[in-house]
Every structure is written in C-alpha cells, then in structure tokens.
Tab-separated table of C-alpha atoms (C1' of nucleotides) in Angstrom:
chain	number	residue	atom	x	y	z
A	1	UNK	CA	-0.111	0.333	-0.416
A	2	UNK	CA	1.085	3.370	-1.044
A	3	UNK	CA	1.210	5.598	2.124
A	4	UNK	CA	-0.661	8.910	2.406
A	5	UNK	CA	2.354	10.668	2.722
A	6	UNK	CA	3.863	9.575	-0.753
A	7	UNK	CA	0.034	10.340	-2.030
A	8	UNK	CA	0.066	13.664	-0.650
A	9	UNK	CA	3.449	14.396	-1.479
A	10	UNK	CA	2.495	13.358	-5.341
A	11	UNK	CA	-0.455	15.706	-5.240
A	12	UNK	CA	1.344	18.464	-4.199
A	13	UNK	CA	4.583	18.089	-6.393
A	14	UNK	CA	1.665	17.706	-9.354
A	15	UNK	CA	0.152	20.984	-8.124
A	16	UNK	CA	3.000	23.047	-7.879
A	17	UNK	CA	4.301	21.556	-11.343
A	18	UNK	CA	0.984	23.261	-12.506
A	19	UNK	CA	1.552	26.754	-11.477
A	20	UNK	CA	2.489	29.300	-14.148
A	21	UNK	CA	5.841	30.783	-13.632
A	22	UNK	CA	7.770	29.483	-10.648
A	23	UNK	CA	6.034	31.559	-7.595
A	24	UNK	CA	6.130	30.171	-4.015
A	25	UNK	CA	2.828	28.814	-3.185
A	26	UNK	CA	1.651	28.251	0.224
A	27	UNK	CA	1.251	25.144	2.192
A	28	UNK	CA	-2.450	26.343	2.822
A	29	UNK	CA	-3.212	26.841	-0.261
A	30	UNK	CA	-2.230	23.407	-1.925
A	31	UNK	CA	-3.837	21.964	1.647
A	32	UNK	CA	-6.912	23.072	0.754
A	33	UNK	CA	-7.125	22.699	-2.782
A	34	UNK	CA	-5.746	19.274	-2.613
A	35	UNK	CA	-7.809	17.892	0.896
A	36	UNK	CA	-4.525	17.228	2.770
A	37	UNK	CA	-4.242	18.054	6.496
A	38	UNK	CA	-2.086	21.013	6.424
A	39	UNK	CA	0.430	20.059	9.438
A	40	UNK	CA	0.755	16.715	7.889
A	41	UNK	CA	1.564	18.319	4.480
A	42	UNK	CA	3.889	20.798	6.148
A	43	UNK	CA	6.340	17.723	7.380
A	44	UNK	CA	6.186	16.289	3.790
A	45	UNK	CA	6.830	19.732	1.596
A	46	UNK	CA	10.213	19.819	4.611
A	47	UNK	CA	11.275	16.467	3.712
A	48	UNK	CA	10.836	17.102	-0.047
A	49	UNK	CA	12.776	20.240	0.687
A	50	UNK	CA	15.494	18.843	2.236
A	51	UNK	CA	16.103	16.185	-0.031
A	52	UNK	CA	16.297	18.460	-3.219
A	53	UNK	CA	12.989	18.795	-5.100
A	54	UNK	CA	11.492	21.952	-3.724
A	55	UNK	CA	12.817	25.438	-2.899
A	56	UNK	CA	11.421	27.543	0.142
A	57	UNK	CA	10.869	31.103	1.107
A	58	UNK	CA	10.191	31.600	4.189
A	59	UNK	CA	8.101	34.972	5.794
A	60	UNK	CA	4.891	36.655	4.437
A	61	UNK	CA	4.483	35.656	1.237
A	62	UNK	CA	6.425	32.383	1.275
A	63	UNK	CA	5.838	29.125	-0.232
A	64	UNK	CA	7.338	26.230	-1.681
A	65	UNK	CA	8.424	26.254	-5.106
A	66	UNK	CA	9.914	23.477	-7.508
A	67	UNK	CA	13.964	23.391	-7.602
A	68	UNK	CA	13.783	21.455	-10.828
A	69	UNK	CA	12.314	20.842	-14.351
A	70	UNK	CA	9.442	18.670	-14.097
A	71	UNK	CA	10.882	16.472	-16.760
A	72	UNK	CA	14.069	15.889	-14.483
A	73	UNK	CA	12.130	14.656	-11.377
A	74	UNK	CA	12.033	11.176	-12.033
A	75	UNK	CA	8.895	9.263	-9.701
A	76	UNK	CA	11.669	6.246	-8.814
A	77	UNK	CA	13.610	9.019	-7.166
A	78	UNK	CA	10.483	10.544	-5.317
A	79	UNK	CA	8.996	7.405	-4.651
A	80	UNK	CA	12.156	6.405	-3.091
A	81	UNK	CA	12.119	9.533	-0.892
A	82	UNK	CA	8.792	9.545	0.201
A	83	UNK	CA	7.715	5.767	0.340
A	84	UNK	CA	11.367	4.179	1.017
A	85	UNK	CA	12.001	0.623	-0.674
A	86	UNK	CA	10.601	0.396	-4.347
A	87	UNK	CA	10.568	-3.343	-3.842
A	88	UNK	CA	8.274	-5.381	-2.089
A	89	UNK	CA	10.754	-7.364	-0.136
A	90	UNK	CA	14.008	-5.842	1.473
A	91	UNK	CA	15.873	-8.426	0.257
A	92	UNK	CA	15.445	-7.687	-3.363
A	93	UNK	CA	16.066	-3.550	-2.808
A	94	UNK	CA	18.435	-2.092	-4.631
A	95	UNK	CA	18.720	0.868	-2.217
A	96	UNK	CA	17.529	-0.314	0.701
A	97	UNK	CA	18.290	-4.262	0.911
A	98	UNK	CA	18.329	-6.114	4.151
A	99	UNK	CA	19.139	-9.861	4.481
A	100	UNK	CA	15.809	-12.006	5.591
A	101	UNK	CA	16.510	-13.928	8.911
A	102	UNK	CA	14.674	-16.962	7.623
A	103	UNK	CA	16.347	-18.004	3.952
A	104	UNK	CA	19.509	-19.265	3.683
A	105	UNK	CA	19.998	-18.969	-0.013
A	106	UNK	CA	18.264	-16.122	-1.781
A	107	UNK	CA	19.072	-17.150	-4.975
A	108	UNK	CA	16.808	-20.070	-3.842
A	109	UNK	CA	13.837	-18.420	-2.761
A	110	UNK	CA	10.901	-18.305	-5.098
A	111	UNK	CA	9.467	-15.278	-3.284
A	112	UNK	CA	12.741	-13.728	-3.498
A	113	UNK	CA	12.674	-14.377	-7.582
A	114	UNK	CA	8.659	-13.885	-7.785
A	115	UNK	CA	9.188	-10.222	-6.351
A	116	UNK	CA	12.560	-9.221	-7.934
A	117	UNK	CA	10.680	-9.548	-11.464
A	118	UNK	CA	7.729	-7.410	-9.699
A	119	UNK	CA	10.683	-4.977	-8.739
A	120	UNK	CA	11.992	-4.671	-12.194
A	121	UNK	CA	8.587	-3.944	-13.935
A	122	UNK	CA	7.475	-1.277	-11.426
A	123	UNK	CA	11.146	0.254	-11.517
A	124	UNK	CA	10.939	0.577	-15.236
A	125	UNK	CA	8.226	2.144	-14.828
A	126	UNK	CA	8.885	5.081	-12.308
A	127	UNK	CA	12.075	4.959	-13.841
A	128	UNK	CA	10.977	6.309	-16.793
A	129	UNK	CA	8.004	8.808	-16.194
A	130	UNK	CA	8.683	12.175	-14.737
A	131	UNK	CA	6.762	15.113	-13.246
A	132	UNK	CA	6.267	16.358	-16.510
A	133	UNK	CA	4.457	12.921	-17.698
A	134	UNK	CA	2.061	13.145	-15.235
A	135	UNK	CA	0.686	16.331	-15.161
A	136	UNK	CA	0.564	15.760	-19.893
B	1	UNK	CA	5.490	-4.320	1.854
B	2	UNK	CA	4.826	-8.054	1.217
B	3	UNK	CA	3.568	-9.240	4.797
B	4	UNK	CA	5.429	-11.996	6.330
B	5	UNK	CA	1.920	-13.644	6.534
B	6	UNK	CA	2.521	-13.440	1.993
B	7	UNK	CA	5.747	-14.552	2.282
B	8	UNK	CA	4.962	-17.408	4.401
B	9	UNK	CA	2.301	-18.551	3.005
B	10	UNK	CA	3.970	-18.591	-0.444
B	11	UNK	CA	7.112	-20.417	1.029
B	12	UNK	CA	4.637	-23.074	2.172
B	13	UNK	CA	2.740	-23.480	-0.951
B	14	UNK	CA	6.345	-23.915	-2.639
B	15	UNK	CA	7.093	-26.474	0.083
B	16	UNK	CA	4.100	-28.518	-0.893
B	17	UNK	CA	4.703	-28.331	-4.298
B	18	UNK	CA	8.151	-29.439	-4.075
B	19	UNK	CA	7.088	-32.646	-2.225
B	20	UNK	CA	6.900	-36.556	-3.943
B	21	UNK	CA	3.256	-37.732	-4.251
B	22	UNK	CA	1.070	-35.761	-2.563
B	23	UNK	CA	1.475	-37.275	0.899
B	24	UNK	CA	0.204	-34.672	3.931
B	25	UNK	CA	3.020	-32.460	5.168
B	26	UNK	CA	2.966	-31.575	8.750
B	27	UNK	CA	3.292	-27.994	9.534
B	28	UNK	CA	5.733	-28.477	12.278
B	29	UNK	CA	8.077	-29.667	9.386
B	30	UNK	CA	7.324	-26.800	7.046
B	31	UNK	CA	7.955	-24.531	10.169
B	32	UNK	CA	11.396	-26.346	10.898
B	33	UNK	CA	12.604	-26.430	7.367
B	34	UNK	CA	11.243	-22.880	6.535
B	35	UNK	CA	12.168	-21.098	9.777
B	36	UNK	CA	8.686	-19.959	10.492
B	37	UNK	CA	6.903	-19.679	13.748
B	38	UNK	CA	5.108	-22.449	14.211
B	39	UNK	CA	1.920	-21.005	15.043
B	40	UNK	CA	1.730	-18.449	12.977
B	41	UNK	CA	2.298	-20.919	9.876
B	42	UNK	CA	-0.437	-22.680	11.311
B	43	UNK	CA	-3.231	-19.999	10.912
B	44	UNK	CA	-1.716	-19.186	7.444
B	45	UNK	CA	-2.333	-22.639	6.453
B	46	UNK	CA	-5.525	-22.470	7.928
B	47	UNK	CA	-6.680	-19.662	5.447
B	48	UNK	CA	-5.228	-21.334	2.564
B	49	UNK	CA	-7.243	-24.142	3.194
B	50	UNK	CA	-10.633	-22.508	3.583
B	51	UNK	CA	-9.786	-20.707	0.333
B	52	UNK	CA	-9.488	-23.703	-1.492
B	53	UNK	CA	-6.085	-24.166	-2.401
B	54	UNK	CA	-5.041	-26.558	0.558
B	55	UNK	CA	-6.283	-29.740	1.583
B	56	UNK	CA	-5.729	-31.129	5.208
B	57	UNK	CA	-5.944	-34.201	7.587
B	58	UNK	CA	-6.153	-34.488	10.866
B	59	UNK	CA	-5.047	-36.597	13.686
B	60	UNK	CA	-1.577	-38.324	13.646
B	61	UNK	CA	0.012	-38.290	10.972
B	62	UNK	CA	-2.590	-35.532	9.503
B	63	UNK	CA	-1.202	-32.504	7.454
B	64	UNK	CA	-1.476	-30.494	4.492
B	65	UNK	CA	-1.349	-31.002	1.080
B	66	UNK	CA	-2.247	-29.242	-1.983
B	67	UNK	CA	-5.482	-29.575	-3.692
B	68	UNK	CA	-4.628	-28.482	-7.018
B	69	UNK	CA	-2.300	-28.981	-9.395
B	70	UNK	CA	0.520	-26.244	-9.310
B	71	UNK	CA	-0.086	-25.076	-12.643
B	72	UNK	CA	-3.211	-24.244	-11.732
B	73	UNK	CA	-2.094	-21.771	-8.820
B	74	UNK	CA	-1.903	-18.530	-9.984
B	75	UNK	CA	0.045	-16.174	-7.870
B	76	UNK	CA	-2.346	-13.405	-8.642
B	77	UNK	CA	-4.894	-15.404	-6.519
B	78	UNK	CA	-2.799	-16.326	-3.401
B	79	UNK	CA	-1.822	-12.807	-3.434
B	80	UNK	CA	-5.453	-11.676	-3.382
B	81	UNK	CA	-6.085	-14.200	-0.569
B	82	UNK	CA	-3.240	-13.575	1.767
B	83	UNK	CA	-2.004	-9.813	0.812
B	84	UNK	CA	-4.821	-8.377	-0.381
B	85	UNK	CA	-5.517	-5.627	-3.045
B	86	UNK	CA	-2.675	-5.870	-5.620
B	87	UNK	CA	-3.061	-2.093	-6.578
B	88	UNK	CA	-0.736	0.355	-4.464
B	89	UNK	CA	-4.261	2.491	-3.724
B	90	UNK	CA	-7.713	1.216	-3.191
B	91	UNK	CA	-9.359	3.978	-5.828
B	92	UNK	CA	-6.975	1.565	-8.279
B	93	UNK	CA	-8.107	-2.079	-7.264
B	94	UNK	CA	-10.322	-4.121	-9.143
B	95	UNK	CA	-11.286	-6.143	-6.526
B	96	UNK	CA	-10.584	-3.967	-3.556
B	97	UNK	CA	-12.238	-1.203	-4.577
B	98	UNK	CA	-12.495	2.323	-2.444
B	99	UNK	CA	-13.033	5.338	-3.413
B	100	UNK	CA	-10.246	8.162	-1.723
B	101	UNK	CA	-12.051	10.340	0.845
B	102	UNK	CA	-9.765	13.624	-1.020
B	103	UNK	CA	-9.906	13.505	-4.914
B	104	UNK	CA	-13.130	14.717	-6.473
B	105	UNK	CA	-12.224	12.907	-10.192
B	106	UNK	CA	-10.025	9.978	-9.989
B	107	UNK	CA	-9.526	10.638	-13.959
B	108	UNK	CA	-7.523	13.962	-13.364
B	109	UNK	CA	-5.575	12.612	-10.117
B	110	UNK	CA	-1.998	11.829	-11.140
B	111	UNK	CA	-1.187	9.562	-8.983
B	112	UNK	CA	-4.549	7.535	-9.768
B	113	UNK	CA	-3.400	7.033	-13.086
B	114	UNK	CA	0.340	6.410	-12.557
B	115	UNK	CA	-0.828	3.117	-9.572
B	116	UNK	CA	-2.893	2.274	-12.690
B	117	UNK	CA	0.061	1.805	-14.672
B	118	UNK	CA	2.237	-0.128	-11.521
B	119	UNK	CA	-1.117	-2.491	-11.385
B	120	UNK	CA	-1.550	-3.666	-14.256
B	121	UNK	CA	2.523	-4.494	-14.889
B	122	UNK	CA	2.377	-6.304	-11.620
B	123	UNK	CA	-1.099	-7.873	-12.203
B	124	UNK	CA	0.571	-8.871	-15.630
B	125	UNK	CA	2.901	-11.077	-13.882
B	126	UNK	CA	1.140	-12.146	-11.072
B	127	UNK	CA	-1.519	-13.744	-13.915
B	128	UNK	CA	1.098	-15.389	-15.796
B	129	UNK	CA	2.952	-16.982	-13.002
B	130	UNK	CA	1.811	-20.285	-11.438
B	131	UNK	CA	3.131	-22.266	-8.327
B	132	UNK	CA	4.948	-24.567	-11.070
B	133	UNK	CA	6.268	-21.936	-12.344
B	134	UNK	CA	8.106	-20.353	-9.719
B	135	UNK	CA	9.436	-24.236	-8.604
B	136	UNK	CA	11.427	-23.825	-12.079
C	1	DC	C1'	-9.280	-49.079	24.390
C	2	DT	C1'	-5.903	-45.761	24.955
C	3	DT	C1'	-2.124	-42.668	24.096
C	4	DA	C1'	0.474	-39.757	21.395
C	5	DA	C1'	-0.093	-36.662	17.501
C	6	DT	C1'	-1.833	-34.177	15.090
C	7	DT	C1'	-5.026	-29.935	12.789
C	8	DC	C1'	-8.912	-27.050	14.499
C	9	DC	C1'	-10.165	-22.597	16.438
C	10	DT	C1'	-10.821	-18.402	19.082
C	11	DA	C1'	-8.978	-15.096	21.604
C	12	DT	C1'	-5.199	-12.075	23.328
C	13	DT	C1'	-1.000	-10.042	23.644
C	14	DA	C1'	3.201	-7.268	22.169
C	15	DT	C1'	4.914	-4.422	18.444
C	16	DT	C1'	5.927	-1.133	15.287
C	17	DC	C1'	4.147	2.458	12.066
C	18	DC	C1'	1.491	5.762	10.289
C	19	DG	C1'	-1.165	9.595	9.986
C	20	DA	C1'	-1.990	13.635	12.418
C	21	DT	C1'	-1.219	16.967	15.934
C	22	DA	C1'	0.966	20.857	19.166
C	23	DG	C1'	3.505	24.609	19.950
C	24	DG	C1'	6.676	27.412	19.425
C	25	DA	C1'	11.196	29.351	17.222
C	26	DT	C1'	12.387	31.638	13.221
C	27	DT	C1'	12.111	34.650	9.089
C	28	DT	C1'	9.890	38.035	5.848
C	29	DA	C1'	7.204	41.821	3.526
C	30	DA	C1'	4.522	45.484	4.590
D	1	DT	C1'	6.193	46.913	14.719
D	2	DT	C1'	3.024	43.650	12.633
D	3	DA	C1'	1.613	39.649	10.926
D	4	DA	C1'	1.678	35.594	7.948
D	5	DA	C1'	4.348	32.329	6.322
D	6	DT	C1'	8.055	28.513	6.988
D	7	DC	C1'	11.119	25.509	10.324
D	8	DC	C1'	11.587	22.347	13.865
D	9	DT	C1'	10.889	18.809	17.236
D	10	DA	C1'	7.997	16.285	19.782
D	11	DT	C1'	4.147	13.632	20.673
D	12	DC	C1'	-0.096	10.782	20.836
D	13	DG	C1'	-3.556	7.621	19.311
D	14	DG	C1'	-5.353	3.786	16.271
D	15	DA	C1'	-4.690	0.290	13.258
D	16	DA	C1'	-2.352	-3.466	11.776
D	17	DT	C1'	0.848	-7.154	11.938
D	18	DA	C1'	3.301	-10.712	13.514
D	19	DA	C1'	3.049	-13.544	17.205
D	20	DT	C1'	1.729	-16.600	21.128
D	21	DA	C1'	-1.674	-19.229	24.171
D	22	DG	C1'	-4.556	-22.745	25.028
D	23	DG	C1'	-7.345	-26.244	25.101
D	24	DA	C1'	-11.421	-29.139	21.553
D	25	DA	C1'	-11.972	-32.164	17.978
D	26	DT	C1'	-9.785	-36.003	14.770
D	27	DT	C1'	-7.209	-39.961	14.211
D	28	DA	C1'	-3.103	-43.561	13.563
D	29	DA	C1'	-1.401	-47.462	15.951
D	30	DG	C1'	-0.167	-50.176	19.526
DNA sequence: CTTAATTCCTATTATTCCGATAGGATTTAA
DNA sequence: TTAAATCCTATCGGAATAATAGGAATTAAG
C-alpha cells in the first residue's frame, strides 16, 4: 500500500508543477485545494525540500516551489524519498537491501525471485515517468 | 511491503509443491525447514485451506497437501487471499476498490493514473506466474 | 481402548508504524 | 512593528501486523 505521505507528496508536486511561473505557493493553498491535512503536508514538503526537490521562501508571501524542471523529476527518486524501497521485500531492494532472517539462500528463494520480477517492472515505470509526464 | 503472512504462505505453498506424491505434510516440518514460527504458520495454512488451495488431514500423521495442480495456482489469486489488493491504492484496485476521501475526480488524479500503470504491470506478472513456474 | 500426535479454532498480546497534531522559534513583507 | 509564513522537534492515538496461548476435536497405531 502506498502511504498517504507519498500520495500527498505526489499530489503536492503535481500541484506545484502545474503553476504558472515558479512563484512560491503556500502550504495552506495546497492543503486546501487538495484536501490534505495542513500540518501533515507541512512535514511532507519539508522532507521534499531537504531532499532537493523543493525550494522554500520563509516569511510573509513565502511558500514552496520546484527546484528542478518537472522533466527531471523521476518517479523513482520521489518514491524512494517518500515511500522508501520500491521492492516489496527488503532482500530484493536495490537501495534499501536487507537480508532475510529466514532464507539461507536468496537465489533459491521463490519469493525472492518472484519479487525481483515485480520490482523490475515497477522500477521500469518509475524510472521512465517524470513529473512532467504526470501532468500531460 | 509484502507481509510476512504472504511471504510465509508462498514459501509453504512452494514447499508443498516440491513434495513427491501428495502426502500430507505436517505444519511442524514446514515450520522447521523454512524457519517460520509454528503457530503463525498454522494460521496461514488454515486460511489457505479455507480458500480452497490446501486440503488437510487431521490427527496423527495428518498434515496439509495441495488440492490443485501447481500449474493451476496463479500468483494473483494467492496474493489476493493472503495480501489483499494488488494495487498500491484502493482507488485503483479491481477487487478491493474504495473511493478516496480527497480526490473529487479520479480520472484527473495523477497518482491514480500512475498507480494504474503499476497495477497493470504487476498484475500481468501475477496472472502469468503459477506455483509451478516458481519451482522451475 | 488408550495414547500420542496432529489439526482446528478463538482469543489475546506485543510491537511497530502511520497519520495526524501541538506549539513555539524563526524569518520576512508591508 | 506586526502579521503571515516556514521551520523544527516532539508526541499521541489508533490500526495493523506478527506472534502466542490454550484447549477442543480428530485419528493412527499399539
């Protein structure tokens, strides 16, 4: 299941990408238009900023804006920041790998092999979809 | 993330599919060989039985066995029983659909559209992989 | 007939994670 | 100087997950 954090984060990015120009947009505007809890959204935008997707302007008339061209924001990177691993099991994750406690031999594990296939196909989509593609 | 329930369930099905003949296999044997908590596995096998994948024999020398040919056990059906929806968001699920609270218009939702793509590709794999394919 | 070994069933507990909230510090435009 | 915004850290409640407990029912074998 996709967390609300990721879902809201994607909606916020979409919202910002649709803006004319690149003026700062206030949290409360996004929160209201997209029906997202204001405080929760605040924390999400903060992590997107800390990870280089967004810039912010403080104080009155402040807000958030995209730092990169939507064409250069790949879904795979957004997903990894907000959701964490793309793979369904840690032993299959490229960026968040963890060995399973059970399972002496990964290459012989049917679950591992099946989930590798799933990861590949999902990753293919996320690597080839940008924020710009979403708003087309 | 794949739940342990699903992971263990898949491992147990694999284990049973690898058996010679179709003699009942005891929970404790699977539990031991696959490093799965015995009681937890017990409840998983129970749901697999109640959903028509497994048969059981009670009493001494009892155990579980496959009811169908591994070729006829599709990953999509196993996943839906053990894990629930295959889609990452309920508004995209074919078998567990739920409308989002936010989001007035699904067809205009970028998250919805992206996740539909992901569901399609994942489902394609699960629909075209059987238990027999796993043990090849 | 008795015993041991097994599944069956329901309930309960422990733990973790998620979504949301709180409240004040800091910054800035007007 | 004030109002409006982001920044930051901490915390909380509830839901879901993983696991455990304990006994009832069933059956093979001696």
